[in-house]
Coordinates of C-alpha atoms and ligand atoms in Angstrom, one line a residue:
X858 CA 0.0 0.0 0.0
X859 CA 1.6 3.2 -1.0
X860 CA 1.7 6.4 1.4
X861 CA -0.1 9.3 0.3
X862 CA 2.4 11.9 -1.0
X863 CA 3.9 14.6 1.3
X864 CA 2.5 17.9 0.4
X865 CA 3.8 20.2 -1.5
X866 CA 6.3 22.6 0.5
X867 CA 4.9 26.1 0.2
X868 CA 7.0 28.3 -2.0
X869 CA 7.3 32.2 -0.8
X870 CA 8.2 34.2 -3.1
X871 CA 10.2 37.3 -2.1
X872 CA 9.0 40.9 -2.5
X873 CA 9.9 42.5 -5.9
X874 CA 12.8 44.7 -6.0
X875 CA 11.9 48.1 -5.8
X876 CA 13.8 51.0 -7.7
X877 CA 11.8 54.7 -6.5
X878 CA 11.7 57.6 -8.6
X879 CA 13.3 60.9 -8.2
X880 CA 10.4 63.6 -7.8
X881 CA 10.9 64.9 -11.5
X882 CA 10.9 61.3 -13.0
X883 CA 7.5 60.6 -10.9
X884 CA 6.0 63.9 -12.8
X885 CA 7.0 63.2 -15.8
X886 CA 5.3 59.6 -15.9
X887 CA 2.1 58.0 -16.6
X888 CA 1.1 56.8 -13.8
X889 CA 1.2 60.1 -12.2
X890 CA -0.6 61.7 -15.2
X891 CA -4.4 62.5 -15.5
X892 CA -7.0 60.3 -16.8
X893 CA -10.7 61.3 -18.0
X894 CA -13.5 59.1 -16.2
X895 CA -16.3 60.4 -17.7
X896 CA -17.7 63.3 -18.9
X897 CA -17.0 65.7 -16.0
X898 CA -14.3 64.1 -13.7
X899 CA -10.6 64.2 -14.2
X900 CA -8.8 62.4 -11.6
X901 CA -5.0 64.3 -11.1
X902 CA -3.2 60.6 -11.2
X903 CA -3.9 56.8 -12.2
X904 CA -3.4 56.0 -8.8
X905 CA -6.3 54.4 -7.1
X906 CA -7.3 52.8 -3.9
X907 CA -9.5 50.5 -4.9
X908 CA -12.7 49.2 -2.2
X909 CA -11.8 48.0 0.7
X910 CA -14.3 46.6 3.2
X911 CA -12.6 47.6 6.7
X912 CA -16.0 47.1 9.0
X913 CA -16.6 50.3 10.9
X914 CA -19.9 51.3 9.9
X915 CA -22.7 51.5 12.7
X916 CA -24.9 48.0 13.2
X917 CA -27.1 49.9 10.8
X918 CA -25.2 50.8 7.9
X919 CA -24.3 54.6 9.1
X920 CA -21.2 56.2 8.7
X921 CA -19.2 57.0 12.1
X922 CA -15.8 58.9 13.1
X923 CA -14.3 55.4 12.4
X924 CA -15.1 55.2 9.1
X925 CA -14.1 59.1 8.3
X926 CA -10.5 58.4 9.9
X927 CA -10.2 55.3 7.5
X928 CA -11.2 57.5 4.3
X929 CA -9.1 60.6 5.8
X930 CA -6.2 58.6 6.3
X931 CA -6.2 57.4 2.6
X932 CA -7.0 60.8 1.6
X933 CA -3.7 62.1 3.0
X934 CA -1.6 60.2 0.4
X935 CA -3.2 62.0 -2.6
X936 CA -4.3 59.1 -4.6
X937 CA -6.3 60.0 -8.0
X938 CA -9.3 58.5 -6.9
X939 CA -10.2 56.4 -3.7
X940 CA -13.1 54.0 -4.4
X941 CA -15.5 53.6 -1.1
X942 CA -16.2 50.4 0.5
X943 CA -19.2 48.1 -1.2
X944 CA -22.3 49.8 0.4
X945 CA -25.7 47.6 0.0
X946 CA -28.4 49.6 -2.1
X947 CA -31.2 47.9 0.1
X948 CA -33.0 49.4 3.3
X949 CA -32.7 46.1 5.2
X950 CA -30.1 44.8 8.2
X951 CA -26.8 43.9 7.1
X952 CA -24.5 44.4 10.3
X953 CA -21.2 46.8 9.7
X954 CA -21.5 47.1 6.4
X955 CA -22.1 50.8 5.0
X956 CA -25.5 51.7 3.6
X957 CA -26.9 53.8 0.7
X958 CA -30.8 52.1 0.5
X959 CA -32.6 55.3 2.1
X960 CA -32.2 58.9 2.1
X961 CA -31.2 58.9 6.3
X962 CA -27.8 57.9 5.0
X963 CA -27.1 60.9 2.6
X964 CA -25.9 63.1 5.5
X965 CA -23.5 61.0 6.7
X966 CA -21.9 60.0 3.0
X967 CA -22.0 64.0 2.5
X968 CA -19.6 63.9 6.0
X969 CA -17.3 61.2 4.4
X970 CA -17.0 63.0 0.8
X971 CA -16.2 66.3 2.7
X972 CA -13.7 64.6 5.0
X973 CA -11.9 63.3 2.1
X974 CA -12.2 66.1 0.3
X975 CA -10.5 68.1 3.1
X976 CA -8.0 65.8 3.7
X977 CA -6.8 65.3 -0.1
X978 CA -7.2 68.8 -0.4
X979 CA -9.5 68.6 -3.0
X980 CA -7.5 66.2 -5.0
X981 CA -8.5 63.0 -4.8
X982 CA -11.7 61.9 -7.0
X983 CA -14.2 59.8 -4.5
X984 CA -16.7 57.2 -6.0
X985 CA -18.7 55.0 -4.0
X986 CA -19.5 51.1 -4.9
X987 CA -23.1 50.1 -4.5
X988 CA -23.8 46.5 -4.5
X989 CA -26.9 43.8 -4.0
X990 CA -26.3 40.2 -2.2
X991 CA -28.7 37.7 -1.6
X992 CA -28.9 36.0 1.9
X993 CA -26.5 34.1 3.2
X994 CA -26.9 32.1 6.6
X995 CA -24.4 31.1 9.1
X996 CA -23.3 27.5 9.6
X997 CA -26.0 26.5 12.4
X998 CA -25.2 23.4 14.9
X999 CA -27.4 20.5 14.2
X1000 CA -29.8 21.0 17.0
X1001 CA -30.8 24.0 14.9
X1002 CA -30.9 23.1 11.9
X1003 CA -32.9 20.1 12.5
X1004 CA -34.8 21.3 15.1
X1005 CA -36.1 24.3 13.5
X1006 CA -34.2 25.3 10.0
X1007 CA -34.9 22.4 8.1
X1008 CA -38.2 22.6 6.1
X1009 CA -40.4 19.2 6.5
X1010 CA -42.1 19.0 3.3
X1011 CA -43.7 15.8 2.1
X1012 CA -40.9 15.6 -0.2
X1013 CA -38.4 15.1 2.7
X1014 CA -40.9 12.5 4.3
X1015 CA -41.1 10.6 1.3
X1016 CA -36.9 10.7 1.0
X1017 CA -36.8 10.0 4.7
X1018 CA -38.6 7.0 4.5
X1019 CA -36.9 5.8 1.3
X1020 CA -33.1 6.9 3.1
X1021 CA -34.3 5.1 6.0
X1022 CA -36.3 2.0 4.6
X1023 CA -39.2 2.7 6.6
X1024 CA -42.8 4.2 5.7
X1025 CA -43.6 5.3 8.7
X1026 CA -41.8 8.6 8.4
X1027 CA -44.2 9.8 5.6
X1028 CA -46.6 10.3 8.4
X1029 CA -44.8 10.7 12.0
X1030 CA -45.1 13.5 14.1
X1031 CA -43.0 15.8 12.5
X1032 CA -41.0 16.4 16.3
X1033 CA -40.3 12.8 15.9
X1034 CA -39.2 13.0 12.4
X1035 CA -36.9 15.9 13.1
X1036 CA -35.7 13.8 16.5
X1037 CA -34.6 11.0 13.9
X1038 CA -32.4 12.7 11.3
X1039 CA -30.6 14.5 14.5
X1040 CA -29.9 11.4 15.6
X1041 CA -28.7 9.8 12.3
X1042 CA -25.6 9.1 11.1
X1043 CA -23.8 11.2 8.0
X1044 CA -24.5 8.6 6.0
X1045 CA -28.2 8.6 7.1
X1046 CA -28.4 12.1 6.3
X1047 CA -26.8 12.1 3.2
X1048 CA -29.5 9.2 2.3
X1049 CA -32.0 11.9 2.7
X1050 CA -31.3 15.1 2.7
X1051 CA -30.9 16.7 -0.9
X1052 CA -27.6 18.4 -2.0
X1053 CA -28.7 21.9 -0.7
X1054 CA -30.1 21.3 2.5
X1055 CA -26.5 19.2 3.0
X1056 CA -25.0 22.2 2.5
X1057 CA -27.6 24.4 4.7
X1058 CA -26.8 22.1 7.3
X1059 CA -22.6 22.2 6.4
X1060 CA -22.2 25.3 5.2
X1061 CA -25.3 27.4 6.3
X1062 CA -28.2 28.0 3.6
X1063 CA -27.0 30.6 0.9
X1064 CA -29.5 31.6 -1.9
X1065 CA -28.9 32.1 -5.6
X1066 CA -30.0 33.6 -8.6
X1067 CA -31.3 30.7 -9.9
X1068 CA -33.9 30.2 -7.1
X1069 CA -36.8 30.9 -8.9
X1070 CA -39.2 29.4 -6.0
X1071 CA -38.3 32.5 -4.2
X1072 CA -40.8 35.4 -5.2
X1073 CA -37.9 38.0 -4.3
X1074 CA -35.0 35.7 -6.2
X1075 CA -37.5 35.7 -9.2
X1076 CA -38.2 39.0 -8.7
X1077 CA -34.6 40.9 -9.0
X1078 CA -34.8 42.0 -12.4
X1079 CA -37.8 43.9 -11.1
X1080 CA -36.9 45.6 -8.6
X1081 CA -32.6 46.0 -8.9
X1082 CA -32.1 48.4 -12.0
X1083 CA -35.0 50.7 -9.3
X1084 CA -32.5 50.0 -6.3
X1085 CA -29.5 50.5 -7.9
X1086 CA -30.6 54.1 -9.4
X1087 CA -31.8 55.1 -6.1
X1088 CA -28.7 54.2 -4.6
X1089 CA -26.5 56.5 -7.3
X1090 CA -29.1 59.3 -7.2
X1091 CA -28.1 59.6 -3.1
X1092 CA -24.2 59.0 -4.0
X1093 CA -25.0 61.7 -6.3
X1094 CA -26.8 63.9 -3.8
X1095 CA -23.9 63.3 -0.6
X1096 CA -22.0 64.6 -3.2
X1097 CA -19.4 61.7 -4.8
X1098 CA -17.5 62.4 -7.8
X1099 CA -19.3 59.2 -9.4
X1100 CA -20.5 55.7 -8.5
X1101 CA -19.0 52.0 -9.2
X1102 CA -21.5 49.2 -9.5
X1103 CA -20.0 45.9 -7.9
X1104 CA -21.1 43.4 -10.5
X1105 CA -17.8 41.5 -8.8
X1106 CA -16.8 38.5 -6.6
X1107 CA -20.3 36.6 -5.2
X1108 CA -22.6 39.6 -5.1
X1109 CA -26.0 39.1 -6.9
X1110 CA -25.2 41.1 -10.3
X1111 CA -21.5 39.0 -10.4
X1112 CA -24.0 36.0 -10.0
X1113 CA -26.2 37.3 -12.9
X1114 CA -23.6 37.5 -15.4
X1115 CA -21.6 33.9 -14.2
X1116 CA -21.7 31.6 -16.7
X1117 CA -23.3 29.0 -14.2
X1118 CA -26.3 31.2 -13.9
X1119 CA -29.4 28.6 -15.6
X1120 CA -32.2 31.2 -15.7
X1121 CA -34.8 30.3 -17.8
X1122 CA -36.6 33.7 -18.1
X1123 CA -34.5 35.7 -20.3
X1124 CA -32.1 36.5 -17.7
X1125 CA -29.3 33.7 -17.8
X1126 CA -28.3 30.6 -19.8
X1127 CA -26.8 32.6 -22.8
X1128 CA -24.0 35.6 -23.0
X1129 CA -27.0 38.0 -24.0
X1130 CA -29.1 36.6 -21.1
X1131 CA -26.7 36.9 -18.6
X1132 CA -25.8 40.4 -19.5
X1133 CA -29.5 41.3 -19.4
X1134 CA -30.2 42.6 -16.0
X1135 CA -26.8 44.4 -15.7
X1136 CA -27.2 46.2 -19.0
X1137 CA -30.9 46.9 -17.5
X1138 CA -29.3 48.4 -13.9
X1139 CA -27.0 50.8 -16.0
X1140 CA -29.7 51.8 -18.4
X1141 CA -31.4 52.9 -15.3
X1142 CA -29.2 54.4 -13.6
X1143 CA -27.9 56.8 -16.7
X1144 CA -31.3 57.5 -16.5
X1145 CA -31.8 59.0 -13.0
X1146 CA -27.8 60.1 -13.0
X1147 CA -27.3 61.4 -16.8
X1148 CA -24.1 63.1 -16.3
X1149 CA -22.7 61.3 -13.6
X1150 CA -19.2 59.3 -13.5
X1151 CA -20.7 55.8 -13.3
X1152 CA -18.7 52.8 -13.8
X1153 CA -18.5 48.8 -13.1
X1154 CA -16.2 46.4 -11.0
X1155 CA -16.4 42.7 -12.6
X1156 CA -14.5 39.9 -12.6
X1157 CA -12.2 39.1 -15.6
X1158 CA -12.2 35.0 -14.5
X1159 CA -14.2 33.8 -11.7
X1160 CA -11.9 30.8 -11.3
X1161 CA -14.7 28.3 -10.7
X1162 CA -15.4 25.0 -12.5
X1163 CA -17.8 26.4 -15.1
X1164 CA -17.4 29.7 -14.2
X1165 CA -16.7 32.9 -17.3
X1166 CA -13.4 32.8 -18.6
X1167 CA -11.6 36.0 -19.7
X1168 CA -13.3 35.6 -23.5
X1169 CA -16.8 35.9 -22.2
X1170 CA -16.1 39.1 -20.0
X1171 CA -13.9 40.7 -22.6
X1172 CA -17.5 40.6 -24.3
X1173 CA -19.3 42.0 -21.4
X1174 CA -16.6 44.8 -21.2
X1175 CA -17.6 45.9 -24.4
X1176 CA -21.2 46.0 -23.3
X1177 CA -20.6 48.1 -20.6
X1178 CA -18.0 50.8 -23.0
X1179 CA -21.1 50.4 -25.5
X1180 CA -23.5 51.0 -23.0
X1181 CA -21.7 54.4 -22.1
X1182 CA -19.4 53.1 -18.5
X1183 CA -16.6 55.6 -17.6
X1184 CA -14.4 53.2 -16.0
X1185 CA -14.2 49.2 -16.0
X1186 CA -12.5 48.2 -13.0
X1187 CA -11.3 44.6 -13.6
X1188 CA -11.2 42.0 -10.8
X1189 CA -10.5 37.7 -10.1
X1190 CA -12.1 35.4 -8.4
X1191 CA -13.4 35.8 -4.5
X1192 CA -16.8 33.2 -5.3
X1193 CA -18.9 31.0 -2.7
X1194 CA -18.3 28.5 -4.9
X1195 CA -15.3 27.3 -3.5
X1196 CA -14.6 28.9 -0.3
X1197 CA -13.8 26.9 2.9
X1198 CA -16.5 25.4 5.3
X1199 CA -17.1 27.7 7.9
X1200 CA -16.9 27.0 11.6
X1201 CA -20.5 26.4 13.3
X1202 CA -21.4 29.7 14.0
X1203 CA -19.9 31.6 11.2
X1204 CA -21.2 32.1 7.6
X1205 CA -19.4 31.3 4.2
X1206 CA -16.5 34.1 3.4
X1207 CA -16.2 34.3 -0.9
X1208 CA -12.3 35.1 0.1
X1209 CA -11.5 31.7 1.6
X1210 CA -11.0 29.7 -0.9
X1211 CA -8.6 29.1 -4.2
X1212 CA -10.9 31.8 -6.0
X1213 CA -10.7 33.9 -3.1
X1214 CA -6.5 33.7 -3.2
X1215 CA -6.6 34.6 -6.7
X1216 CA -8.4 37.8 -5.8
X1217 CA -6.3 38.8 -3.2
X1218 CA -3.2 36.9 -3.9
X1219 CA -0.4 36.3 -1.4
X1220 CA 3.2 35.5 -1.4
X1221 CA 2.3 31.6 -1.2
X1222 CA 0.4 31.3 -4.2
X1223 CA 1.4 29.3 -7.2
X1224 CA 4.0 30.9 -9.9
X1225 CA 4.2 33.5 -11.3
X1226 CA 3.5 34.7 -7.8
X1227 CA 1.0 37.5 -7.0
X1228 CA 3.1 40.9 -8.4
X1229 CA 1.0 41.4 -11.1
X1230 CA -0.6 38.6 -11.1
X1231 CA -4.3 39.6 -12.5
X1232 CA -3.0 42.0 -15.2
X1233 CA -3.2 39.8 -18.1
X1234 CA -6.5 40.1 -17.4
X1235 CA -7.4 43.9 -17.7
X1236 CA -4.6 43.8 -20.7
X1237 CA -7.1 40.9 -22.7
X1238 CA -10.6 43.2 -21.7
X1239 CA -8.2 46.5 -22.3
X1240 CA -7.1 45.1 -26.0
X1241 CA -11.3 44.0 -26.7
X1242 CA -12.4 46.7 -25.6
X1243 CA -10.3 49.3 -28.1
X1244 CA -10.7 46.6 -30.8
X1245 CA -14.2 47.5 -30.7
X1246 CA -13.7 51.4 -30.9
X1247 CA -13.9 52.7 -27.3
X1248 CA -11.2 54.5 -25.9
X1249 CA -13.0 53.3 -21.6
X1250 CA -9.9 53.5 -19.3
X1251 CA -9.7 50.4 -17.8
X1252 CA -8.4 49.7 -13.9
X1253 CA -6.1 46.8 -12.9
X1254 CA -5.3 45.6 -9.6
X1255 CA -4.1 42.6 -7.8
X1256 CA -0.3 42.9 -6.0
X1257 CA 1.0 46.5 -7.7
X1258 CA 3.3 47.9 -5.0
X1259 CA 5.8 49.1 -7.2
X1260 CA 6.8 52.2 -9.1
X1261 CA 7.7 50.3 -12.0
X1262 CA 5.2 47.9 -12.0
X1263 CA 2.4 50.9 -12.2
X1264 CA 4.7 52.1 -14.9
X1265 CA 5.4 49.2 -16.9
X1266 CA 1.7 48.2 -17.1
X1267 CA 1.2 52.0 -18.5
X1268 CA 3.6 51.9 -20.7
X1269 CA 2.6 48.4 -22.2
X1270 CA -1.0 49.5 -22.5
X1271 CA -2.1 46.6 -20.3
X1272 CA -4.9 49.3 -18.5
X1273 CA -5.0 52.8 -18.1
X1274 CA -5.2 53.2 -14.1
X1275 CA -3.5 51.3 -11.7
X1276 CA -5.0 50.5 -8.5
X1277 CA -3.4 49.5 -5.1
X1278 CA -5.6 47.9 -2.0
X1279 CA -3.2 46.4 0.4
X1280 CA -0.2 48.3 -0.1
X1281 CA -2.3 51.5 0.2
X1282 CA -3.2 49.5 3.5
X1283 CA 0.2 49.0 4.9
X1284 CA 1.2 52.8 3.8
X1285 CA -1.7 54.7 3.2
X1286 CA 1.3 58.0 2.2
X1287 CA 3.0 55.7 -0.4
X1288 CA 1.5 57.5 -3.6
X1289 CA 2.6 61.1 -2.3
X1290 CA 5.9 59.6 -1.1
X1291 CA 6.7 57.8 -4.5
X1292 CA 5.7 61.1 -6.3
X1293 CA 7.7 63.3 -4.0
X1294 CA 11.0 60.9 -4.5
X1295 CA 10.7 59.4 -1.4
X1296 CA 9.9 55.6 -2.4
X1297 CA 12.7 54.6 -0.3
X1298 CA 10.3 55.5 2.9
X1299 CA 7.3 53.7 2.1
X1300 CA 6.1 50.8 4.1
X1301 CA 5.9 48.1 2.1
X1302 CA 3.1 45.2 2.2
X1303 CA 4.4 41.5 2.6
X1304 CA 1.4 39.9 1.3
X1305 CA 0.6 37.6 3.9
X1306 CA -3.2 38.6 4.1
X1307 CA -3.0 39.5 7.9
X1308 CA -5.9 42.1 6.7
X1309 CA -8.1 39.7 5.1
X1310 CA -8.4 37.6 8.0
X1311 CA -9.7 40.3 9.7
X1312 CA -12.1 41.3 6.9
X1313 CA -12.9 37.7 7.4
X1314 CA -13.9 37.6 10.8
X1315 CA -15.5 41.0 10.3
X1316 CA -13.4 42.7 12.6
X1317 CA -12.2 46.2 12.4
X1318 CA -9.5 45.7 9.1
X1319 CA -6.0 46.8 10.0
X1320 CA -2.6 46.3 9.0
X1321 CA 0.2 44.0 10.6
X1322 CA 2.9 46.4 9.9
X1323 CA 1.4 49.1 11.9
X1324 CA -1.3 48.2 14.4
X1325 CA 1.1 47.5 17.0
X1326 CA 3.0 49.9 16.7
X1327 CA 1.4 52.8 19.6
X1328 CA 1.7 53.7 23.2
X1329 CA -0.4 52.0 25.4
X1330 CA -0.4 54.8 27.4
X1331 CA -1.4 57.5 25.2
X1332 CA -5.2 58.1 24.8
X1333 CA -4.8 59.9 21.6
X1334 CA -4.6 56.9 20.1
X1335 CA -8.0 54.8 18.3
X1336 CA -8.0 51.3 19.1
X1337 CA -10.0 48.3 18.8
X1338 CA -12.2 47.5 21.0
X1339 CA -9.9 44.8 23.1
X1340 CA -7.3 47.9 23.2
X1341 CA -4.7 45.7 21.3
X1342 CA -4.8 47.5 17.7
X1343 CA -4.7 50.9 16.8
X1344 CA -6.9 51.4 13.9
X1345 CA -5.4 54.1 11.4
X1346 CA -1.6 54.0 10.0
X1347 CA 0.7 56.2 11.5
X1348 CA 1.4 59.7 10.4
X1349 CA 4.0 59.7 8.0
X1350 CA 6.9 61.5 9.7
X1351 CA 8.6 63.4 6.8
X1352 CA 5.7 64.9 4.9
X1353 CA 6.2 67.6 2.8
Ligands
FMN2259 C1 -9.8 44.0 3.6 C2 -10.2 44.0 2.1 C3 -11.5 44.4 1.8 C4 -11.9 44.4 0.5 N1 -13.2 44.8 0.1 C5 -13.6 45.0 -1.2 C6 -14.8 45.6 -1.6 O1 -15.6 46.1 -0.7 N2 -15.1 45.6 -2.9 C7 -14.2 45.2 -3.8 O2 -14.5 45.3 -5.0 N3 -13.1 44.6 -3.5 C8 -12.7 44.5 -2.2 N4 -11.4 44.0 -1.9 C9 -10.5 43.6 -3.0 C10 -9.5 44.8 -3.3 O3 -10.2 45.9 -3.8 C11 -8.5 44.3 -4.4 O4 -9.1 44.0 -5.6 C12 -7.7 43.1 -3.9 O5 -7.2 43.3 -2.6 C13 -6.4 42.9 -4.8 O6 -5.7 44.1 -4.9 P1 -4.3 44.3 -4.0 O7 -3.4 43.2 -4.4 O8 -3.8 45.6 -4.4 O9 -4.7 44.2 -2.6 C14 -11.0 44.0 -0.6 C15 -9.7 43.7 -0.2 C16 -9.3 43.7 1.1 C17 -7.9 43.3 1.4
SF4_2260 S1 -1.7 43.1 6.7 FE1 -0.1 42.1 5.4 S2 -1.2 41.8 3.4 FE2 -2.4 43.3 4.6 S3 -1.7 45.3 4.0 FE3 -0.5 44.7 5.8 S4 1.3 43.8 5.1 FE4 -0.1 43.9 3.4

């Protein structure tokens, strides 16, 4: 009998060299040139901080001093255009997550575009992403699920007494039925239990587009294009530069245009039918927000068996330039699909799994590494997308934390922006230090996804090469709430 083999030894691959600009050779280059996103905005630089999730909102979606330090912080550095955290378009509970379904939350967006505003001094372009996302339950413990989760139908009766060889259960007490498959074994429950309330009970009950039993699933193309407008009429209104719709990662519209949505109503199976209900949210929202900046995130490969490939969304980018977008923002992966079983108690996270590495890609991941690593994505959407006549800048991002990386992918017309998450994390100055010729200063990130197991948990997003770094004993200081991490970067001690 043969052992199975040892696994593979994790490769790290070191940080790229980096070789900083003087001041004058930053002005003179691209990436520090202006771009035109849309009609009336003209960010100063290609620089971008692309959304970033850091979980500071209020329980009920408002914006709080938290959530201004995090923008204001980013501010500082100057970046051309700082893209605000995914913000649900719906008035309904969703925890810390910023909100934009209701006019109450205009005043408070207004405070965050000001602060930015203030802090950038007037420089940096601010756009907010609006998505939707269906529900999405935690893991529950047994007891619950089969005690109260679990739907008794007479379709689970008749599988229970055909996984259990006895007839009885197509008319027990439904307490003593539910009793029974707590008490079975896995194999029991696999006997009976269809594939999706398995994974309810593994993996917590998560809804998809396809669930056309569901009056508000069926629904969406009803009611999202009317949510979505709403939503960029209030961006509008708090006073954003321009709106990004997150048709990205394992949000609803992302799950519209997969290639595994199989709607049967005009709104998935083929290219056109997947693209319908997007195409339907812009046309709405041009409508309300005529000469607004208004553009799209989406994903250039979602990385999951069956999933779209880089041909198919080269074709929905030039749907989107056709339909009249200002930016396309590319991203990779980050699905349900694949993402690790959550702990009892905790709820699915789209970043877990191999998808998820590929959006946020770390040191460990397979060659070529993660410098770079999504750009022959944006490059292949970049190249369709002027083959068919329009000039839309397109963003890149995924592990640019160099000068000449930013540079290189300008110069080689691979996208027209360049956008930066985590290493605008670890040194939120790095843009205004690079352009001032101090590169040599700037923290640089290691890649190691400290941040993203925070975003994971939900807790207050910070970065390992700073949120130590305080004095207990000064007060001045913002922590989180067990003291332990401070919550904004450092000041950077040279500025100009
Ligand atoms: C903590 C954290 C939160 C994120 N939240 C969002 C989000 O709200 N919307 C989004 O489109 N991408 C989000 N992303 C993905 C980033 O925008 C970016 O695409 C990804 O981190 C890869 O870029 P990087 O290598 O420069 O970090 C998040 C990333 C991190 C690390
Ligand atoms: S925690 Fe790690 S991966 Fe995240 S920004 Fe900091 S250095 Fe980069």
């Amino acid at each position: 009998m043969s052992a199975d083999p040892a696994p593979a030894p994790r490769t790290r691959h070191p940080l790229l060299e980096a070789r900083w600009p003087t001041a004058e050779e930053a002005a003179r280059s691209r990436w520090f040139s202006p771009v035109r996103l849309g009609a009336r905005v003209v960010a100063t630089s290609r620089t971008w901080v692309p959304a970033m999730v850091p979980w500071r909102a209020t329980e009920d979606g408002f914006v709080t001093e938290d959530v201004l330090d995090w923008y204001r912080r980013f501010a500082r550095g100057r970046p051309g255009v700082i893209v605000v955290e995914a913000t649900g378009i719906r008035d309904v509970p969703s925890g810390p997550l910023l909100r934009v379904g209701h006019d109450r939350f205009v005043p408070g967006l207004a405070r965050l575009v000001e602060a930015v505003r203030e802090a950038s001094g007037g420089e940096t372009r601010l756009f907010l992403q609006v998505l939707d996302f269906l529900s999405i339950r935690r893991r529950p413990t047994p007891e619950a699920y089969f005690g109260r989760f679990l739907a008794v139908s007479d379709d689970l009766r008749a599988r229970t007494a055909r996984g259990l060889g006895d007839v009885a259960w197509r008319t027990a007490p439904e307490a003593d039925l539910r009793a029974r498959l707590l008490a079975a074994t896995r194999a029991e429950r696999e006997a009976v239990l269809d594939a999706r309330e398995l994974e309810a009970l593994d993996r917590g009950a998560r809804e998809r587009v396809t669930d056309m039993h569901l009056p508000h699933v069926r629904d969406l193309p009803l009611v999202l294009p009317g949510l979505f407008a709403e939503a960029a009429v209030r961006g509008r209104d708090a006073g954003f530069d321009g709106v990004e719709l997150h048709f990205a990662h394992a949000y609803t519209l992302a799950s519209f245009l997969s290639r595994t949505n199989a709607r049967t109503d005009g709104y998935g199976t083929t290219l056109e039918g997947r693209l319908r209900l997007p195409l339907e949210v812009i046309a709405a929202v041009r409508a309300r927000v005529a000469d607004f900046a208004l553009g799209v995130r989406f994903l250039g490969d979602e990385v999951i068996d069956g999933g779209t490939r880089v041909d198919e969304a080269a074709r929905f980018a030039v749907a989107f330039a056709r339909a009249g977008l200002d930016w396309l923002s590319i991203s990779k992966g980050g699905k349900f699909e694949d993402a690790k079983v959550p702990r009892v108690g905790e709820a699915a996270y789209p970043y877990t799994g191999p998808s998820g590495l590929e959006c946020m890609p770390t040191v460990y991941v397979p060659p070529p590494g993660p410098f770079s690593r999504n750009v022959p994505l944006a490059a292949a959407i970049r190249a369709a997308v002027r083959g068919a006549g329009f000039e839309t800048p397109v963003v890149t991002a995924g592990g640019i934390a160099t000068f000449d990386q930013a540079e290189g992918i300008l110069a080689r017309g691979e996208a027209d922006v360049v956008a930066a998450a985590r290493q605008s994390l670890a040194d939120p100055d790095w843009f205004r230090k690079v352009r001032e010729g101090r590169g040599a200063s700037v923290r640089r990130c290691e890649f190691t996804n400290y941040c993203e197991g925070l975003d994971q948990r939900h807790l207050q997003v910070t970065c390992k090469l700073w949120d130590k770094a305080f004095d207990p004993a000064d007060p001045s200081v913002k922590r989180s709430p067990d003291g332990r991490r401070r919550l904004v970067a450092p000041e950077d001690p040279a500025p100009s």
